[in-house]
CSV table of C-alpha atoms in Angstrom, one decimal:
chain,number,residue,atom,x,y,z
A,17,MET,CA,28.0,88.7,-6.7
A,18,SER,CA,30.9,90.9,-7.5
A,19,ALA,CA,33.1,90.5,-10.6
A,20,GLU,CA,36.1,89.9,-8.4
A,21,THR,CA,34.2,87.0,-6.4
A,22,LEU,CA,33.5,85.5,-9.8
A,23,VAL,CA,37.0,85.7,-10.8
A,24,ALA,CA,38.3,84.5,-7.5
A,25,ILE,CA,35.8,81.6,-8.2
A,26,ILE,CA,36.2,80.8,-11.9
A,27,VAL,CA,40.0,81.0,-12.2
A,28,PRO,CA,41.0,78.7,-9.6
A,29,THR,CA,38.1,76.3,-10.8
A,30,VAL,CA,39.6,76.8,-14.5
A,31,ILE,CA,43.2,75.8,-13.2
A,32,VAL,CA,42.0,73.0,-11.3
A,33,LEU,CA,40.0,71.6,-14.6
A,34,ILE,CA,43.1,72.3,-16.7
A,35,LEU,CA,45.4,70.2,-14.1
A,36,ILE,CA,42.7,67.5,-13.9
A,37,GLY,CA,43.1,67.2,-17.9
A,38,VAL,CA,46.5,67.2,-17.8
A,39,GLY,CA,46.7,64.4,-15.5
A,40,LEU,CA,43.8,62.5,-17.2
A,41,TRP,CA,46.0,62.9,-20.7
A,42,ALA,CA,49.1,61.9,-18.9
A,43,VAL,CA,47.7,58.7,-17.4
A,44,SER,CA,46.3,58.1,-20.9
A,45,ARG,CA,49.5,58.1,-22.4
A,46,ARG,CA,51.1,56.0,-20.0
A,47,ARG,CA,48.4,53.4,-20.2
A,48,HIS,CA,48.7,53.5,-24.1
A,49,LEU,CA,52.6,53.0,-23.7
A,50,LYS,CA,52.0,50.2,-21.3
A,51,GLN,CA,49.4,48.4,-23.3
A,52,ARG,CA,51.7,48.9,-26.7
A,53,PHE,CA,55.0,47.7,-25.4
A,54,GLY,CA,53.8,45.2,-22.5
A,55,PRO,CA,56.8,44.0,-20.7
A,56,GLU,CA,59.2,46.2,-22.6
A,57,TYR,CA,57.6,49.2,-20.8
A,58,GLU,CA,58.9,48.0,-17.4
A,59,ARG,CA,62.2,47.0,-18.8
A,60,THR,CA,62.4,50.6,-20.5
A,61,VAL,CA,61.6,52.1,-17.1
A,62,GLU,CA,64.4,50.2,-15.4
A,63,GLU,CA,66.8,50.9,-18.2
A,64,ALA,CA,66.2,54.7,-18.3
A,65,GLY,CA,66.0,55.3,-14.8
A,66,GLY,CA,62.5,56.7,-14.6
A,67,ARG,CA,59.3,56.7,-16.3
A,68,LEU,CA,59.6,60.1,-18.0
A,69,SER,CA,62.5,59.3,-19.8
A,70,ALA,CA,61.3,55.7,-20.4
A,71,GLU,CA,58.2,57.4,-22.1
A,72,ARG,CA,60.2,59.7,-23.9
A,73,GLU,CA,62.4,56.8,-25.5
A,74,LEU,CA,59.3,54.7,-26.1
A,75,ARG,CA,57.4,57.5,-28.0
A,76,SER,CA,60.6,57.9,-29.9
A,77,ARG,CA,60.5,54.4,-30.9
A,78,GLU,CA,56.9,54.7,-32.1
A,79,ARG,CA,57.9,57.8,-34.2
A,80,ARG,CA,60.6,55.8,-35.8
A,81,HIS,CA,58.6,52.7,-36.4
A,82,ASP,CA,55.9,54.9,-37.8
A,83,ALA,CA,58.5,55.9,-40.5
A,84,LEU,CA,59.6,52.4,-41.6
A,85,GLU,CA,57.8,50.8,-44.5
A,86,ILE,CA,56.7,47.6,-42.9
A,87,ARG,CA,55.4,45.3,-45.6
A,88,GLU,CA,53.0,42.0,-45.2
A,89,LEU,CA,54.4,39.3,-47.2
A,90,PRO,CA,52.8,37.7,-50.0
A,91,ALA,CA,51.6,34.0,-49.5
A,92,ALA,CA,54.5,32.4,-51.6
A,93,VAL,CA,57.1,34.4,-49.6
A,94,ARG,CA,55.5,33.3,-46.3
A,95,GLN,CA,55.5,29.9,-47.5
A,96,GLN,CA,59.2,29.9,-48.5
A,97,TYR,CA,60.3,31.3,-45.2
A,98,ALA,CA,58.2,28.5,-43.5
A,99,ALA,CA,60.0,26.0,-45.6
A,100,ASP,CA,63.4,27.6,-44.8
A,101,TRP,CA,62.6,27.3,-41.0
A,102,SER,CA,61.8,23.7,-41.4
A,103,ARG,CA,65.2,23.1,-43.2
A,104,VAL,CA,66.9,24.8,-40.4
A,105,GLN,CA,65.0,22.9,-37.6
A,106,GLU,CA,65.9,19.6,-39.2
A,107,ARG,CA,69.5,20.5,-39.2
A,108,PHE,CA,69.5,21.2,-35.5
A,109,VAL,CA,69.7,17.1,-34.7
A,110,ASP,CA,73.1,17.0,-36.6
A,111,ARG,CA,74.4,20.5,-35.8
A,112,PRO,CA,72.7,22.3,-33.1
A,113,GLU,CA,75.2,25.4,-33.0
A,114,SER,CA,75.0,25.8,-36.7
A,115,ALA,CA,71.2,25.4,-36.8
A,116,VAL,CA,71.0,28.2,-34.1
A,117,SER,CA,73.1,30.5,-36.1
A,118,GLU,CA,71.1,29.8,-39.2
A,119,ALA,CA,67.8,30.6,-37.4
A,120,ASP,CA,69.5,34.0,-36.3
A,121,SER,CA,70.4,34.7,-39.8
A,122,LEU,CA,66.8,33.7,-41.0
A,123,VAL,CA,64.9,35.7,-38.6
A,124,THR,CA,67.0,38.9,-39.5
A,125,ARG,CA,66.4,38.1,-43.2
A,126,LEU,CA,62.8,37.9,-42.4
A,127,MET,CA,62.9,41.3,-40.5
A,128,ARG,CA,64.6,42.9,-43.4
A,129,GLU,CA,62.1,41.6,-46.0
A,130,ARG,CA,59.2,42.9,-43.9
A,131,GLY,CA,61.0,46.4,-43.8
A,132,TYR,CA,62.7,46.5,-40.6
A,133,PRO,CA,66.2,47.8,-40.6
A,134,THR,CA,68.9,45.2,-39.5
A,135,GLU,CA,71.8,47.5,-38.9
A,136,GLY,CA,72.6,46.4,-35.3
A,137,TYR,CA,70.9,44.2,-32.7
A,138,GLU,CA,70.1,47.1,-30.3
A,139,GLN,CA,68.1,48.7,-33.0
A,140,GLN,CA,66.4,45.6,-33.8
A,141,LEU,CA,65.1,45.3,-30.5
A,142,GLN,CA,64.1,48.9,-30.4
A,143,ASP,CA,62.2,48.7,-33.8
A,144,LEU,CA,60.8,45.3,-32.9
A,145,SER,CA,59.4,46.6,-29.5
A,146,VAL,CA,56.8,48.5,-31.1
A,147,GLU,CA,54.7,45.9,-32.6
A,148,HIS,CA,56.4,42.6,-31.0
A,149,SER,CA,56.9,43.5,-27.5
A,150,ARG,CA,55.6,40.3,-26.4
A,151,THR,CA,58.1,38.0,-28.2
A,152,LEU,CA,60.9,40.2,-27.5
A,153,LYS,CA,62.2,38.5,-24.6
A,154,HIS,CA,62.4,35.6,-26.7
A,155,TYR,CA,64.5,37.2,-29.4
A,156,ARG,CA,67.0,38.3,-26.4
A,157,ASP,CA,67.1,34.9,-24.8
A,158,ALA,CA,67.8,33.4,-28.1
A,159,HIS,CA,70.5,36.0,-29.2
A,160,ASP,CA,72.1,35.7,-25.8
A,161,VAL,CA,72.4,31.9,-26.3
A,162,GLN,CA,73.6,32.4,-30.1
A,163,ALA,CA,76.3,34.7,-28.8
A,164,ARG,CA,77.5,32.3,-26.4
A,165,SER,CA,77.5,29.4,-28.8
A,166,GLY,CA,80.9,27.9,-30.1
A,167,GLY,CA,81.3,25.4,-27.5
A,168,GLN,CA,79.8,27.4,-24.6
A,169,ALA,CA,76.1,26.7,-24.8
A,170,THR,CA,74.5,23.4,-24.0
A,171,THR,CA,72.6,21.4,-26.3
A,172,GLU,CA,69.5,22.3,-24.2
A,173,GLU,CA,70.3,25.9,-24.2
A,174,LEU,CA,70.7,25.8,-28.1
A,175,ARG,CA,67.4,23.9,-28.3
A,176,GLY,CA,65.7,26.6,-25.9
A,177,ALA,CA,67.3,29.3,-28.5
A,178,MET,CA,65.6,27.5,-31.4
A,179,VAL,CA,62.1,27.7,-29.6
A,180,HIS,CA,62.8,31.4,-28.8
A,181,TYR,CA,63.9,32.2,-32.3
A,182,ARG,CA,60.6,30.5,-33.8
A,183,ALA,CA,58.5,32.5,-31.3
A,184,LEU,CA,59.3,35.9,-33.1
A,185,PHE,CA,59.7,34.0,-36.3
A,186,ASP,CA,56.2,33.0,-36.3
A,187,GLU,CA,55.0,36.4,-35.4
A,188,LEU,CA,56.9,38.0,-38.0
A,189,LEU,CA,55.9,35.6,-40.7
A,190,ALA,CA,52.2,36.0,-39.6
A,191,ALA,CA,51.9,39.4,-38.4
A,192,PRO,CA,50.0,41.9,-40.4
A,193,SER,CA,51.3,45.5,-40.4
A,194,GLY,CA,50.3,47.7,-37.5
A,195,ALA,CA,48.0,50.7,-37.8
A,196,GLY,CA,50.9,53.3,-38.3
A,197,SER,CA,52.8,51.3,-41.0
A,198,ARG,CA,52.5,51.3,-44.7
A,199,THR,CA,51.8,47.9,-46.1
A,200,GLU,CA,52.9,47.1,-49.8
A,201,GLU,CA,52.4,43.8,-51.6
A,202,LYS,CA,55.5,42.7,-53.5
C-alpha cells in the first residue's frame, strides 16, 4: 500500500473520529445542562430562541453561580428561619396579603444569608436556577401572585403563593451547597 493510499484512508478516518468526538462532547454537555437545570432548560431554550444561545446562557449562569460564596447555615440559624416561617404562616389567617409579602421578604433574606445576591428578581431567578431549578416555578408563581396582591389576588391565590414560597424556602433552608460552591459555617 502506498503512502498516498494510507493518507487517503487515515485522514478521512481521523476527521470522522474527530467529528464523532465533538458530537459526543456536545451531546454530553447538553445532557449535563438538561439534568442540572431541569424544566429551566426548556424554558430558557424558549426564551432564548434556540438551544445554542440558551446553552450559552445556562453555562454563563453556572460560571456566575460558581463564583458565589453559597453558605450552609448553622443549625441555630436554620431553626430561627423555621420559627420565622411559622410566624408568617400563622399571620396568613388574619392578614393573607401581608403574610405573602412577609413570606417573600423572608425568602429573600434567606437567599441573602445563604450567599445569593438579591439585587433583582430576574437575577435571583438566574442564580437560583443553577441549584434550585426544580422549585424555581414555585418561586415564579408565588412572586406573580405577590406582585398582584393589593386587592387583586384572591385568598386562594394567596394561599397558593404561600405554598409556593414554602417549597423554595424549605429547599433553601435544608439544601447543602453544591459542588461548585464554597461553604462556610458562620
